[in-house]
Short mmCIF file of C-alpha atoms and ligand atoms in Angstrom, two decimals:
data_model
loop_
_atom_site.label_atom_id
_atom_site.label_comp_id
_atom_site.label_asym_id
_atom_site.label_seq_id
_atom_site.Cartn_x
_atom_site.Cartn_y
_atom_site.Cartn_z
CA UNK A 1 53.18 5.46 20.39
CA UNK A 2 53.83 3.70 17.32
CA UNK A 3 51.18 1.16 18.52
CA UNK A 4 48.42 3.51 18.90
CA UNK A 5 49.71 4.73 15.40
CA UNK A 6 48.70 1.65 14.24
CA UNK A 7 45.63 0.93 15.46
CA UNK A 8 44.44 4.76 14.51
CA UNK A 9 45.36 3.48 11.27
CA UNK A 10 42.93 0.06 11.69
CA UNK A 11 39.99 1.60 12.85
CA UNK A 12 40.24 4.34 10.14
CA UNK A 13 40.58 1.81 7.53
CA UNK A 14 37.60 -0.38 9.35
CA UNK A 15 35.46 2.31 9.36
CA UNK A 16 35.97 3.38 5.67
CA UNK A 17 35.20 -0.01 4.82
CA UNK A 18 31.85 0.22 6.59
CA UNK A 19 30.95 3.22 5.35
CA UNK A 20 32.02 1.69 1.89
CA UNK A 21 30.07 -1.48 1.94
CA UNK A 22 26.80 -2.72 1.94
CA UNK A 23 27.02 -6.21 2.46
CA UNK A 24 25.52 -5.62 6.03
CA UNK A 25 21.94 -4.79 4.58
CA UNK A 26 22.40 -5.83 0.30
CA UNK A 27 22.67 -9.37 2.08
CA UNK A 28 18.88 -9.24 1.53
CA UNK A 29 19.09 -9.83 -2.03
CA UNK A 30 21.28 -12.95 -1.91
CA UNK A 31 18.50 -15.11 -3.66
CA UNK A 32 17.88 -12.54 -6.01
CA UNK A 33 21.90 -12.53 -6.50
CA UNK A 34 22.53 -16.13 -6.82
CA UNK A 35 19.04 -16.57 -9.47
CA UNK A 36 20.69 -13.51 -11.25
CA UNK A 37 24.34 -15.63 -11.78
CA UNK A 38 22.74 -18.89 -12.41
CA UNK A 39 21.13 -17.57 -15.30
CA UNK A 40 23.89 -15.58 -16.64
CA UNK A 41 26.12 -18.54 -16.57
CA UNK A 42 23.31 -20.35 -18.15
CA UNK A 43 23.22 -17.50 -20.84
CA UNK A 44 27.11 -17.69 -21.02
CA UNK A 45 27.12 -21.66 -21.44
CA UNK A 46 25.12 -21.43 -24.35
CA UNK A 47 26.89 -18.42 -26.49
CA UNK A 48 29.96 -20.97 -26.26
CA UNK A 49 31.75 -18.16 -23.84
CA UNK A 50 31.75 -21.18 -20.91
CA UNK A 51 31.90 -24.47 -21.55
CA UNK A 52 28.88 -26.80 -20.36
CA UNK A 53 31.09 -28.67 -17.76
CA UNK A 54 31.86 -25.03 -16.31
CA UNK A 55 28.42 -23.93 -16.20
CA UNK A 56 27.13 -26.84 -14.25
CA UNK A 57 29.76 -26.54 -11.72
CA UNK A 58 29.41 -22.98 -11.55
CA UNK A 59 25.42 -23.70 -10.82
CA UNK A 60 25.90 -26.25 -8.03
CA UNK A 61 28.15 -24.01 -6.05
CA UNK A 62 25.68 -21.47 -6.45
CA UNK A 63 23.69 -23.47 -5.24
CA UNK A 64 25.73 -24.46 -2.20
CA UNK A 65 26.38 -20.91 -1.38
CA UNK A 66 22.51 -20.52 -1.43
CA UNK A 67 22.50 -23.55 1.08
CA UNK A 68 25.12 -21.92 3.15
CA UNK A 69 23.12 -18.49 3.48
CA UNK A 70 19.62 -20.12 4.39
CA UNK A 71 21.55 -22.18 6.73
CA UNK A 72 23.01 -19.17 8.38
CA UNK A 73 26.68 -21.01 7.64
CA UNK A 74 27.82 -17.57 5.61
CA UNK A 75 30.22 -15.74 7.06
CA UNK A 76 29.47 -12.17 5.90
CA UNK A 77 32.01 -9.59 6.62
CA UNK A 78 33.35 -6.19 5.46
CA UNK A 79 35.84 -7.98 3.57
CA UNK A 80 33.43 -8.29 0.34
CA UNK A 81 31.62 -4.84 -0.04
CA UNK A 82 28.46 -6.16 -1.35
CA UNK A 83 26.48 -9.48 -1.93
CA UNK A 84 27.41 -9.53 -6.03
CA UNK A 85 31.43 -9.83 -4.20
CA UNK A 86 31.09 -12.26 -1.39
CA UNK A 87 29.02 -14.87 -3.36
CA UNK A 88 31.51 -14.99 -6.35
CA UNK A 89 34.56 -15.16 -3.56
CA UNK A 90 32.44 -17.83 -1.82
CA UNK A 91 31.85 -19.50 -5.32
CA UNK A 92 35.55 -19.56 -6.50
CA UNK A 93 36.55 -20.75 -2.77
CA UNK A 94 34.26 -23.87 -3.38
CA UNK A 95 34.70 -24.45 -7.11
CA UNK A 96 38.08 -22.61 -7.93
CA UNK A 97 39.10 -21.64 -11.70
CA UNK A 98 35.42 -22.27 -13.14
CA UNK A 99 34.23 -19.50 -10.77
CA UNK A 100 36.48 -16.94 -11.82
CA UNK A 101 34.68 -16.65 -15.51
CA UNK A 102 31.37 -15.96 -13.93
CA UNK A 103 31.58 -12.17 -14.13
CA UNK A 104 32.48 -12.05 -17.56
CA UNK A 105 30.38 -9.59 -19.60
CA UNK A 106 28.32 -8.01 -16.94
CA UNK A 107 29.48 -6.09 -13.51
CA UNK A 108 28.38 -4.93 -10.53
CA UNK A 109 26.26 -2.12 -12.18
CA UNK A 110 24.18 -4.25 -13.86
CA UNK A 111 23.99 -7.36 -11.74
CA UNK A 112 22.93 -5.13 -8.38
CA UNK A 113 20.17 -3.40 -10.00
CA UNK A 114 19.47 -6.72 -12.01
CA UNK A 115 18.86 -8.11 -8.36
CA UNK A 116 17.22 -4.85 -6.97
CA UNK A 117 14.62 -4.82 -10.12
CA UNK A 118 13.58 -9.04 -8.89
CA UNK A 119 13.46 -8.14 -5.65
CA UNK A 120 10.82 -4.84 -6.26
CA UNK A 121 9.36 -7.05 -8.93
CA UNK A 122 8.69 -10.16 -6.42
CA UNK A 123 7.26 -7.57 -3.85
CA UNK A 124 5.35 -5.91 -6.20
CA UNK A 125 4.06 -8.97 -6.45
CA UNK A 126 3.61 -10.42 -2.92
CA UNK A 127 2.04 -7.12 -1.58
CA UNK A 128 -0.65 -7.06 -4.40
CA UNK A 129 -1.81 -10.60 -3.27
CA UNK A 130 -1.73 -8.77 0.64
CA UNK A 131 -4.09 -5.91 -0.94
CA UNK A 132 -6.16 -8.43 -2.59
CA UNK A 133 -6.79 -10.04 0.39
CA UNK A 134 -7.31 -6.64 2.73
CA UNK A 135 -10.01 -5.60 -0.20
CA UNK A 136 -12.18 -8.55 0.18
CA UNK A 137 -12.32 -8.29 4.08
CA UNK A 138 -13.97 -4.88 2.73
CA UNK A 139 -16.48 -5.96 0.67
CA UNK A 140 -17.17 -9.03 2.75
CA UNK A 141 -17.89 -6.34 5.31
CA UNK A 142 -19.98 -4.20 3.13
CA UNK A 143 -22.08 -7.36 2.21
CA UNK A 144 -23.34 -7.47 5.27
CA UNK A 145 -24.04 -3.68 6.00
CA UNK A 146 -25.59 -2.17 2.72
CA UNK A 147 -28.48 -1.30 4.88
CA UNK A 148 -26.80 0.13 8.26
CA UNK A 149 -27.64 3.08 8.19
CA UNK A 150 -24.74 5.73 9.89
CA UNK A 151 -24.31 9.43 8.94
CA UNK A 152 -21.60 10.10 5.97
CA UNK A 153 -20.33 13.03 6.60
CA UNK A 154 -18.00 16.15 4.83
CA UNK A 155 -15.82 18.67 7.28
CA UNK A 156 -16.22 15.95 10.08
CA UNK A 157 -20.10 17.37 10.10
CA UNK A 158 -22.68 15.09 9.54
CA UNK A 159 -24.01 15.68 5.94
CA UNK A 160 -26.42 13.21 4.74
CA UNK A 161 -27.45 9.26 5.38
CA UNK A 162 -25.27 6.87 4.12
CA UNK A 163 -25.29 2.70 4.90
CA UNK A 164 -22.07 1.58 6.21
CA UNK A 165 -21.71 -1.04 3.40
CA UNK A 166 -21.57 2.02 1.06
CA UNK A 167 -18.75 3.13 3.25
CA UNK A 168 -16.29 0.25 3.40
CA UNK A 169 -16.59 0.34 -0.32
CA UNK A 170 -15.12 3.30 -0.67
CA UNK A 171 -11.86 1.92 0.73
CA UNK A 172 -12.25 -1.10 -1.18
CA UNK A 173 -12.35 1.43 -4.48
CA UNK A 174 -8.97 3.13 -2.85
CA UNK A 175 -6.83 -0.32 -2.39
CA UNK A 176 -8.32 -1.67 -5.28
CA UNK A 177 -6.23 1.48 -7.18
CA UNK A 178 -3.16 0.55 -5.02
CA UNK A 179 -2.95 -2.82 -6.65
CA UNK A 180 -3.31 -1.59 -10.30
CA UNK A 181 -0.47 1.01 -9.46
CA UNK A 182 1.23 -1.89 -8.06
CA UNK A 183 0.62 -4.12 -11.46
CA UNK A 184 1.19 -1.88 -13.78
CA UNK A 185 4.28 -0.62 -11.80
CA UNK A 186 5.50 -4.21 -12.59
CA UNK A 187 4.83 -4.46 -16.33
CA UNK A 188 6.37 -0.84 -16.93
CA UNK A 189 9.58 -2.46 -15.27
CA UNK A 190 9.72 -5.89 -16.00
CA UNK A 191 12.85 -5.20 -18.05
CA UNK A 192 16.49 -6.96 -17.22
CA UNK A 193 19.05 -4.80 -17.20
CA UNK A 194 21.72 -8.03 -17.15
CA UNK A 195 24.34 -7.38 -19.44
CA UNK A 196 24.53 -3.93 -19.98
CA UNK A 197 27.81 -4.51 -18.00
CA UNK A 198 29.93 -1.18 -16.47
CA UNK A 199 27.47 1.21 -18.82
CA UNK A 200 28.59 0.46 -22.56
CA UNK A 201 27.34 -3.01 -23.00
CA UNK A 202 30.36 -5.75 -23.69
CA UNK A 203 32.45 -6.90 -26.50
CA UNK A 204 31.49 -10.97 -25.79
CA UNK A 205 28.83 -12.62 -28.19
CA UNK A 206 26.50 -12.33 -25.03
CA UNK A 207 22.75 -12.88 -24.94
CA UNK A 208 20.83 -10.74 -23.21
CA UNK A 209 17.28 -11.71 -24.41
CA UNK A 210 17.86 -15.46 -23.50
CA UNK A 211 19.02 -13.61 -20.04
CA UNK A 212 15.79 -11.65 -19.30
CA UNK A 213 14.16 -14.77 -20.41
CA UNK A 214 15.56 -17.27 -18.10
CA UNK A 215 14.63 -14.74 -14.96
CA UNK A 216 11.34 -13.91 -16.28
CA UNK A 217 11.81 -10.52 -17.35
CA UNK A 218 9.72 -9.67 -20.75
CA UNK A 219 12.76 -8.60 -22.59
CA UNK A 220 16.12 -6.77 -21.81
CA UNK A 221 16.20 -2.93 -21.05
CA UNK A 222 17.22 -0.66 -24.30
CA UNK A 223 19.84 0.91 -23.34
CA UNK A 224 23.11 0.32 -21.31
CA UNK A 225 23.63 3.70 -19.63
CA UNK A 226 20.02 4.32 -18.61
CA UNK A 227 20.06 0.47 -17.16
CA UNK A 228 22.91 1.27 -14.79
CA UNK A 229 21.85 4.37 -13.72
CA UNK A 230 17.96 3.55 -13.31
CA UNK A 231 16.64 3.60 -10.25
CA UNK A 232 12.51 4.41 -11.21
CA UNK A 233 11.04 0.85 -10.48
CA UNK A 234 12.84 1.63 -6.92
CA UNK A 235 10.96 4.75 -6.91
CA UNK A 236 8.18 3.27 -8.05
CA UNK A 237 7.53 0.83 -5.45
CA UNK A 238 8.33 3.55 -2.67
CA UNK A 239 5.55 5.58 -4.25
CA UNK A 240 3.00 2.87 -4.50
CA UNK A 241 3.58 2.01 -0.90
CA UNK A 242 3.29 5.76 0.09
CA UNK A 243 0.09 6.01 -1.51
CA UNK A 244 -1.13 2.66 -0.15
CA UNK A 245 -0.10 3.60 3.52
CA UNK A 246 -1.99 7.06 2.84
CA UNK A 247 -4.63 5.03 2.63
CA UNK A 248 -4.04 2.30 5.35
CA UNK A 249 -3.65 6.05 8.00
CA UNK A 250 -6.85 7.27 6.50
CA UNK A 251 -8.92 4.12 7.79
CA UNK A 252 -6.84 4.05 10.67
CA UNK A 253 -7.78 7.54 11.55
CA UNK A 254 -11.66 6.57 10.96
CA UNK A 255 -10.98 3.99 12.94
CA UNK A 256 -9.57 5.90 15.84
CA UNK A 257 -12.15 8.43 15.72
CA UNK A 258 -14.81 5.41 15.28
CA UNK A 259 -13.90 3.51 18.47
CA UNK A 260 -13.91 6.80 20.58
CA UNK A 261 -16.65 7.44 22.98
CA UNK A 262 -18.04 10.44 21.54
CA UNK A 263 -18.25 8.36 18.02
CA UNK A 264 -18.60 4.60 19.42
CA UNK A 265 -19.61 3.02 16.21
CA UNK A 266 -16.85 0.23 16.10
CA UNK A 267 -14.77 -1.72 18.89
CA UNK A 268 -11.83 -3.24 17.78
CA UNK A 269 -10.56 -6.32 19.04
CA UNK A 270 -9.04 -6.25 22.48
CA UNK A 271 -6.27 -7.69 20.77
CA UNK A 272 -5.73 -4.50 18.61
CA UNK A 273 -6.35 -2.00 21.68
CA UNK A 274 -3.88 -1.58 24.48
CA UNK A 275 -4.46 -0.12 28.21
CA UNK A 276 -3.13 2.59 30.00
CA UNK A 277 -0.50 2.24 32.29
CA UNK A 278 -1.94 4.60 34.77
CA UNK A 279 -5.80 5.31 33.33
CA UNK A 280 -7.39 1.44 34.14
CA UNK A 281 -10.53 2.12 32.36
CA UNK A 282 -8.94 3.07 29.51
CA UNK A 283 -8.58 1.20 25.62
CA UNK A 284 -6.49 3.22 23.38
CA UNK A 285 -6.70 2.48 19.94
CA UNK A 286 -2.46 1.82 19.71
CA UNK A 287 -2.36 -0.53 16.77
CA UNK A 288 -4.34 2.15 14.31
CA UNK A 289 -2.23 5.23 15.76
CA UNK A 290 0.72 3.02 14.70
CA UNK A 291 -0.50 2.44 11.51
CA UNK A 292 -1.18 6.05 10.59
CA UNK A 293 2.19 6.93 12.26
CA UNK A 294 4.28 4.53 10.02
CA UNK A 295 3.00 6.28 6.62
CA UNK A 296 5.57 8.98 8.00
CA UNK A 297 8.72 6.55 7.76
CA UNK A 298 7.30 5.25 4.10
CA UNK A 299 7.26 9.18 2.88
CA UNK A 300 10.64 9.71 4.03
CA UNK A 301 11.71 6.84 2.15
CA UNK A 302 10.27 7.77 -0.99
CA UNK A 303 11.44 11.95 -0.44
CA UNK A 304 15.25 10.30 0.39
CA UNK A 305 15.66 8.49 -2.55
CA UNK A 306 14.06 11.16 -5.04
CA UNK A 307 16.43 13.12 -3.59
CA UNK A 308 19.58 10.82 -3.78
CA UNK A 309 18.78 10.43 -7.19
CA UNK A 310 18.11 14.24 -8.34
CA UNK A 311 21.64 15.28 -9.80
CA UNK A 312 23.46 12.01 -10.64
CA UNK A 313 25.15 12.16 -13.94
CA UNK A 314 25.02 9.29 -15.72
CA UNK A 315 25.97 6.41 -15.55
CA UNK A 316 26.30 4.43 -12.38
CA UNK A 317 27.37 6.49 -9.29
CA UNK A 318 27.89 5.20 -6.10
CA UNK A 319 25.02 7.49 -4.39
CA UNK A 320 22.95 4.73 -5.52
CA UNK A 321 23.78 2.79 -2.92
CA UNK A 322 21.68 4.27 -0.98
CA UNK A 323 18.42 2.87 -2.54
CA UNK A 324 17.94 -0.16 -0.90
CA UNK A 325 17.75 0.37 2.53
CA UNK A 326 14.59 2.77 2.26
CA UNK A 327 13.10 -0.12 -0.10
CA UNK A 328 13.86 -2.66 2.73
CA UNK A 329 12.14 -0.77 4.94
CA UNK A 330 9.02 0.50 3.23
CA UNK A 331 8.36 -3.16 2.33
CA UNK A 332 8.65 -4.72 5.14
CA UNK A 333 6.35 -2.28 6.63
CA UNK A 334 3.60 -2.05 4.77
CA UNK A 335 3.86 -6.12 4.71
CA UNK A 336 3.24 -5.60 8.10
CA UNK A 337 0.62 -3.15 8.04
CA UNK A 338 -1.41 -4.78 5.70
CA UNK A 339 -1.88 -7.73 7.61
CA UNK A 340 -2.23 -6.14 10.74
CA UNK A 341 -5.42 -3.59 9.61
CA UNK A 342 -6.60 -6.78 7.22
CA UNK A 343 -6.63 -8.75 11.04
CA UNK A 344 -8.24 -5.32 12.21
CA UNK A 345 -11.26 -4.83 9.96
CA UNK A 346 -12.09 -8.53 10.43
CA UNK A 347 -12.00 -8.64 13.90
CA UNK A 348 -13.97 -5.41 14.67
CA UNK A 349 -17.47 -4.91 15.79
CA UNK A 350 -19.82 -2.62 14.59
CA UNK A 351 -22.29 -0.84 16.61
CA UNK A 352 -25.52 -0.34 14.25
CA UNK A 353 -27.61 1.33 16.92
CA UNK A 354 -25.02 4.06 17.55
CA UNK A 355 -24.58 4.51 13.86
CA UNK A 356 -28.36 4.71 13.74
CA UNK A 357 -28.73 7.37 16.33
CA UNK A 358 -25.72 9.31 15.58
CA UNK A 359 -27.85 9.59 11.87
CA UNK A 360 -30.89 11.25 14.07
CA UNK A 361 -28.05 14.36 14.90
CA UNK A 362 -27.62 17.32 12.63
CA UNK A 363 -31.37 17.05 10.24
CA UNK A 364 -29.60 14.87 7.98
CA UNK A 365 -32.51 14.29 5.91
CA UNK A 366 -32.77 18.43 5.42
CA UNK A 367 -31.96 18.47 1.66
CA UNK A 368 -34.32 15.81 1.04
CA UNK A 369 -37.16 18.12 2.40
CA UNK A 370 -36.12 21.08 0.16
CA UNK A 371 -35.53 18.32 -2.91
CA UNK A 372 -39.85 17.07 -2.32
CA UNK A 373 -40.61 20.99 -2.22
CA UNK A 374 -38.90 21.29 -5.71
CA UNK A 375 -39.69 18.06 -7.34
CA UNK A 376 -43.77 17.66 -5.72
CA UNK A 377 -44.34 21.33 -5.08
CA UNK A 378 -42.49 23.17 -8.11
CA UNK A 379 -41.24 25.82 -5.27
CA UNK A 380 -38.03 27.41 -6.41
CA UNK A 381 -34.73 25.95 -4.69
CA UNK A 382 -33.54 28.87 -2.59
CA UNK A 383 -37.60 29.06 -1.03
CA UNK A 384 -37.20 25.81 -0.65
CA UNK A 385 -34.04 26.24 1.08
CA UNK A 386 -35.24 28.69 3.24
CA UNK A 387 -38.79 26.75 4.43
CA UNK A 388 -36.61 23.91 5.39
CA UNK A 389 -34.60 26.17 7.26
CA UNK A 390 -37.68 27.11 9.37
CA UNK A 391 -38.39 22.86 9.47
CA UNK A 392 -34.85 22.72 11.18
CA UNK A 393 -35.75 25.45 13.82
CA UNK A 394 -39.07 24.01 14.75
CA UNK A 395 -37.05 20.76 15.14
CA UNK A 396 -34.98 22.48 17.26
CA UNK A 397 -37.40 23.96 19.47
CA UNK A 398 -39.17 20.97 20.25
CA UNK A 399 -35.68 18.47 20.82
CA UNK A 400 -36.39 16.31 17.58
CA UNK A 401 -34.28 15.53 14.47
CA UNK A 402 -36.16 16.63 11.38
CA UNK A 403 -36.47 12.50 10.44
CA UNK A 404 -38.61 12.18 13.85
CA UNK A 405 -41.35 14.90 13.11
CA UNK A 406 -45.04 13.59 12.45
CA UNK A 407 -46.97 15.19 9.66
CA UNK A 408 -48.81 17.08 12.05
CA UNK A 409 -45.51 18.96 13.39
CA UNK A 410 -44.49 19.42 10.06
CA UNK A 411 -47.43 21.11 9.19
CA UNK A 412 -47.16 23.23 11.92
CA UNK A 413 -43.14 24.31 11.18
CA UNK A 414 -44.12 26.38 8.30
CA UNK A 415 -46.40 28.61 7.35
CA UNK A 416 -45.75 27.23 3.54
CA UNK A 417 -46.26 23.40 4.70
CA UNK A 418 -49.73 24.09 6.19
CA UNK A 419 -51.09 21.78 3.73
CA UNK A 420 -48.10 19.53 2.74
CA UNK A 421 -48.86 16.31 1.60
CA UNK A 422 -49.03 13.48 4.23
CA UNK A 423 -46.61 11.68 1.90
CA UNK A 424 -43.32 14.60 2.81
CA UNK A 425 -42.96 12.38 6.16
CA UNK A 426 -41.50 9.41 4.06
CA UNK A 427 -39.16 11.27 2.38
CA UNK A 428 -38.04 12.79 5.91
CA UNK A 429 -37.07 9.09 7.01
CA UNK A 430 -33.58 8.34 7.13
CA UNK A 431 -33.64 5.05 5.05
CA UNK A 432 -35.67 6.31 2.32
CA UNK A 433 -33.18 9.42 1.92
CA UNK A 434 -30.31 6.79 1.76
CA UNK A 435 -31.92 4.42 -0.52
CA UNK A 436 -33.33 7.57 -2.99
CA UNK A 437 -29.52 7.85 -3.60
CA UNK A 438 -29.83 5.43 -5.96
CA UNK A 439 -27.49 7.41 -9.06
CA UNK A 440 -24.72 5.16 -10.10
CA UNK A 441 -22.08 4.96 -7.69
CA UNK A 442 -24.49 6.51 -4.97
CA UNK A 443 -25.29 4.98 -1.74
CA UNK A 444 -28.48 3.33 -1.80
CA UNK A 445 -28.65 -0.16 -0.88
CA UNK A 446 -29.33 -1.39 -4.69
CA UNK A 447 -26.38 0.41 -5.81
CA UNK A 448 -23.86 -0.53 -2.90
CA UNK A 449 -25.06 -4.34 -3.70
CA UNK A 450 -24.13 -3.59 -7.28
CA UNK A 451 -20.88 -2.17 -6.53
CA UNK A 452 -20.33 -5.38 -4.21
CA UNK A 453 -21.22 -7.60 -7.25
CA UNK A 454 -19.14 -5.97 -9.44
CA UNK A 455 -15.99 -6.30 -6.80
CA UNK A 456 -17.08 -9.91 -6.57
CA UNK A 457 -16.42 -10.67 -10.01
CA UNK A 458 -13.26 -8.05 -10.01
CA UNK A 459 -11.81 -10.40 -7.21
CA UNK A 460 -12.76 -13.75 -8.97
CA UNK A 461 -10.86 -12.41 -11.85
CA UNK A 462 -7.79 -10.92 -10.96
N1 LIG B 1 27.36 -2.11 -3.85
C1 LIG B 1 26.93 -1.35 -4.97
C2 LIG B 1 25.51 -0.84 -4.80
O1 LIG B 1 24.83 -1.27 -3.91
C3 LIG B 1 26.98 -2.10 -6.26
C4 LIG B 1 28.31 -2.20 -6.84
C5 LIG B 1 28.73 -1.25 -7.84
N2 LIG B 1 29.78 -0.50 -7.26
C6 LIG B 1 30.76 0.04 -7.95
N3 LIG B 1 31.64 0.68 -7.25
N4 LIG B 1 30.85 -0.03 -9.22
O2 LIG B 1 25.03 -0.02 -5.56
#
């Protein structure tokens, strides 16, 4: 009885302590940690707070505790709640006395979202390079197709010639946003918030500019309270990546329409397709589907942390806690996702000749017929509107896409087009209607090769 007693007791204080810590996924930011301490000691050393000797030894069993981790020699348990606690025991174990001064003037408030703010900061980072990459797969792409001709469509209904190159730059104008969001996201928080101690700031002669300095922050954060309690560049980063992902599910959902048979103007990469366990002929598009599905998880994230954060008095609060695990994971998987669709896109084929025959469905080139009426005949829009109308029947009737008639059936549509000019059948064909798109930031093939150049130079300098 007064066994079981016991143990009752153990497992209730065990599981507190797990539900307390967060060593088991903070352990992440052990670099982050160890830089963070290293330059506070540094910091300390030369206000006169530490001596020199102290410092160094305080830096080379950092430095062994760093060693230990990459090794996998750590031994992290629940004993030390966090990182910021089992690397100082760990660092006092190896160096004794010297390692007991390293947490003066700063604490656990200000050192974990010190470490939290390098980590989003070195991401920030690392997954702009990742978009940077992803965006010139899309205008290498586009080079090559500013005259493939497929239909670009609005409502899923096909709407009016377009040239794939034109298309592809349309995502490379959407991730080309995700990395300014992404840098300027990192110069809004490049702050360090080292220092600001529990939430008051501290009584020692500390320095916090030399601090943000040394870790390559551009200054140190204003004010204590708001450092200790700030979680935005979290919520920043879980916003970019939302938006990105948004993005990365709206290609993905091109693609999977794209690859189907009814569309069949791409085939991805048997690599990125996977069978059917019990349909052999099938390819299902897996890899995009997953892709789209994932920007689910990365919303979540973002929604879960707003929410966390939506009634915390200041200053620091424990709630907080619960930032990093969200950030973890939205990283991580857009990391992923970003070089899996990068892989995707360049791997792909496209399939001109179904693009160019799904373009000879729906009369794409219809308001080009009522815009020569206007322009060559001076016939008011809606008439206009209303002889092509008859065009499209006649079309119709006889099986042919308005861009296939012959002057002779187009004379014969209309009553009004008895005696239309021979030259109305050019501006009925499908590449002329793309290429007389040729407003700035329209389709035609001169203006996609513009947009191209001006990525190209975009890319060379950023
Ligand atoms: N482990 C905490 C966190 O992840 C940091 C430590 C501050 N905790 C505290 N009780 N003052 O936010």
């Amino acid at each position: 009885m007064k066994q079981s007693k016991q143990i009752l007791k153990n497992t209730n204080a065990e599981i507190l302590d797990e539900f307390n810590a967060s060593i088991m996924f903070d352990k992440e930011l052990y670099r982050q940690d160890i830089k963070g301490s290293i330059a506070h000691s540094k910091m300390l050393a030369l206000q006169n707070i530490i001596s020199n000797d102290e410092q160094l030894e305080i830096e080379k069993g950092l430095l062994q505790v760093l060693e230990e981790i990459e090794k996998g020699e750590f031994k992290f348990s629940l004993e030390f709640e966090d990182i910021h606690m089992a690397v100082e025991s760990r660092l006092i174990e190896i160096i004794g006395d010297a390692g007991k001064r390293v947490h003066t003037a700063r604490s656990r408030n200000d050192q974990v979202c010190t470490d939290f703010t390098l980590y989003v900061q070195e991401k920030s980072v690392s997954i702009k390079k990742q978009i940077k990459t992803l965006i010139e797969t899309f205008v290498e792409l586009a080079n090559k197709h500013t005259d493939t001709l497929m239909p670009g469509m609005t409502h899923l209904q096909h709407a009016q010639p377009i040239n794939f190159g034109f298309h592809m730059m349309a995502y490379a104008n959407m991730f080309k946003r995700d990395f300014e969001r992404f840098e300027s996201s990192y110069e809004r928080n490049n702050y360090s918030p080292l220092g600001s101690a529990a939430l008051a700031g501290t009584p020692h002669n500390i320095d916090r500019f030399k601090t943000a300095e040394l870790l390559g922050f551009s200054a140190p954060t204003q004010n204590a309270m708001d450092s200790v309690s700030n979680r935005d560049f979290a919520l920043e980063i879980l916003f970019n990546i939302s938006t990105c992902m948004m993005h990365i599910s709206r290609i993905s959902e091109e693609l999977i329409l794209w690859s189907s048979y009814e569309f069949g103007f791409v085939k991805m990469s048997d690599m990125y397709a996977t069978t059917s366990s019990i349909m052999p002929q099938k390819k299902n598009p897996d890899v995009p589907e997953l892709l789209r599905g994932k920007t689910g998880r990365v919303y979540g994230n973002l929604i879960s942390l707003l929410t966390v954060m939506k009634s915390l008095p200041l200053a620091y609060n424990k709630d907080t806690q619960e930032d990093k695990e969200g950030v973890f994971d939205s990283v991580s998987t857009i990391e992923i996702s970003l070089s899996i669709l990068n892989e995707v896109i360049k791997t792909m084929i496209i399939n001109k000749e179904r693009m160019f025959e799904a373009c000879k469905i729906g009369h794409l080139t219809a308001t080009d017929l009522a815009d020569y009426l206007v322009l060559k005949q001076n016939i008011p829009f809606r008439t206009a509107y209303y002889i092509t109308k008859e065009v499209v029947a006649f079309a119709n009737s006889i099986n042919k896409d308005i861009s296939e008639l012959n002057i002779d059936e187009i004379r014969k549509s209309s009553k009004d087009l008895e005696n239309v000019n021979e030259d109305i059948v050019s501006y009925l064909n499908l590449e002329n209607s793309m290429n007389s798109r040729n407003s700035f930031g329209g389709t035609s093939t001169k203006q996609t090769k513009l947009a191209i150049e001006t990525f190209q130079n975009w890319l060379k300098n950023s």
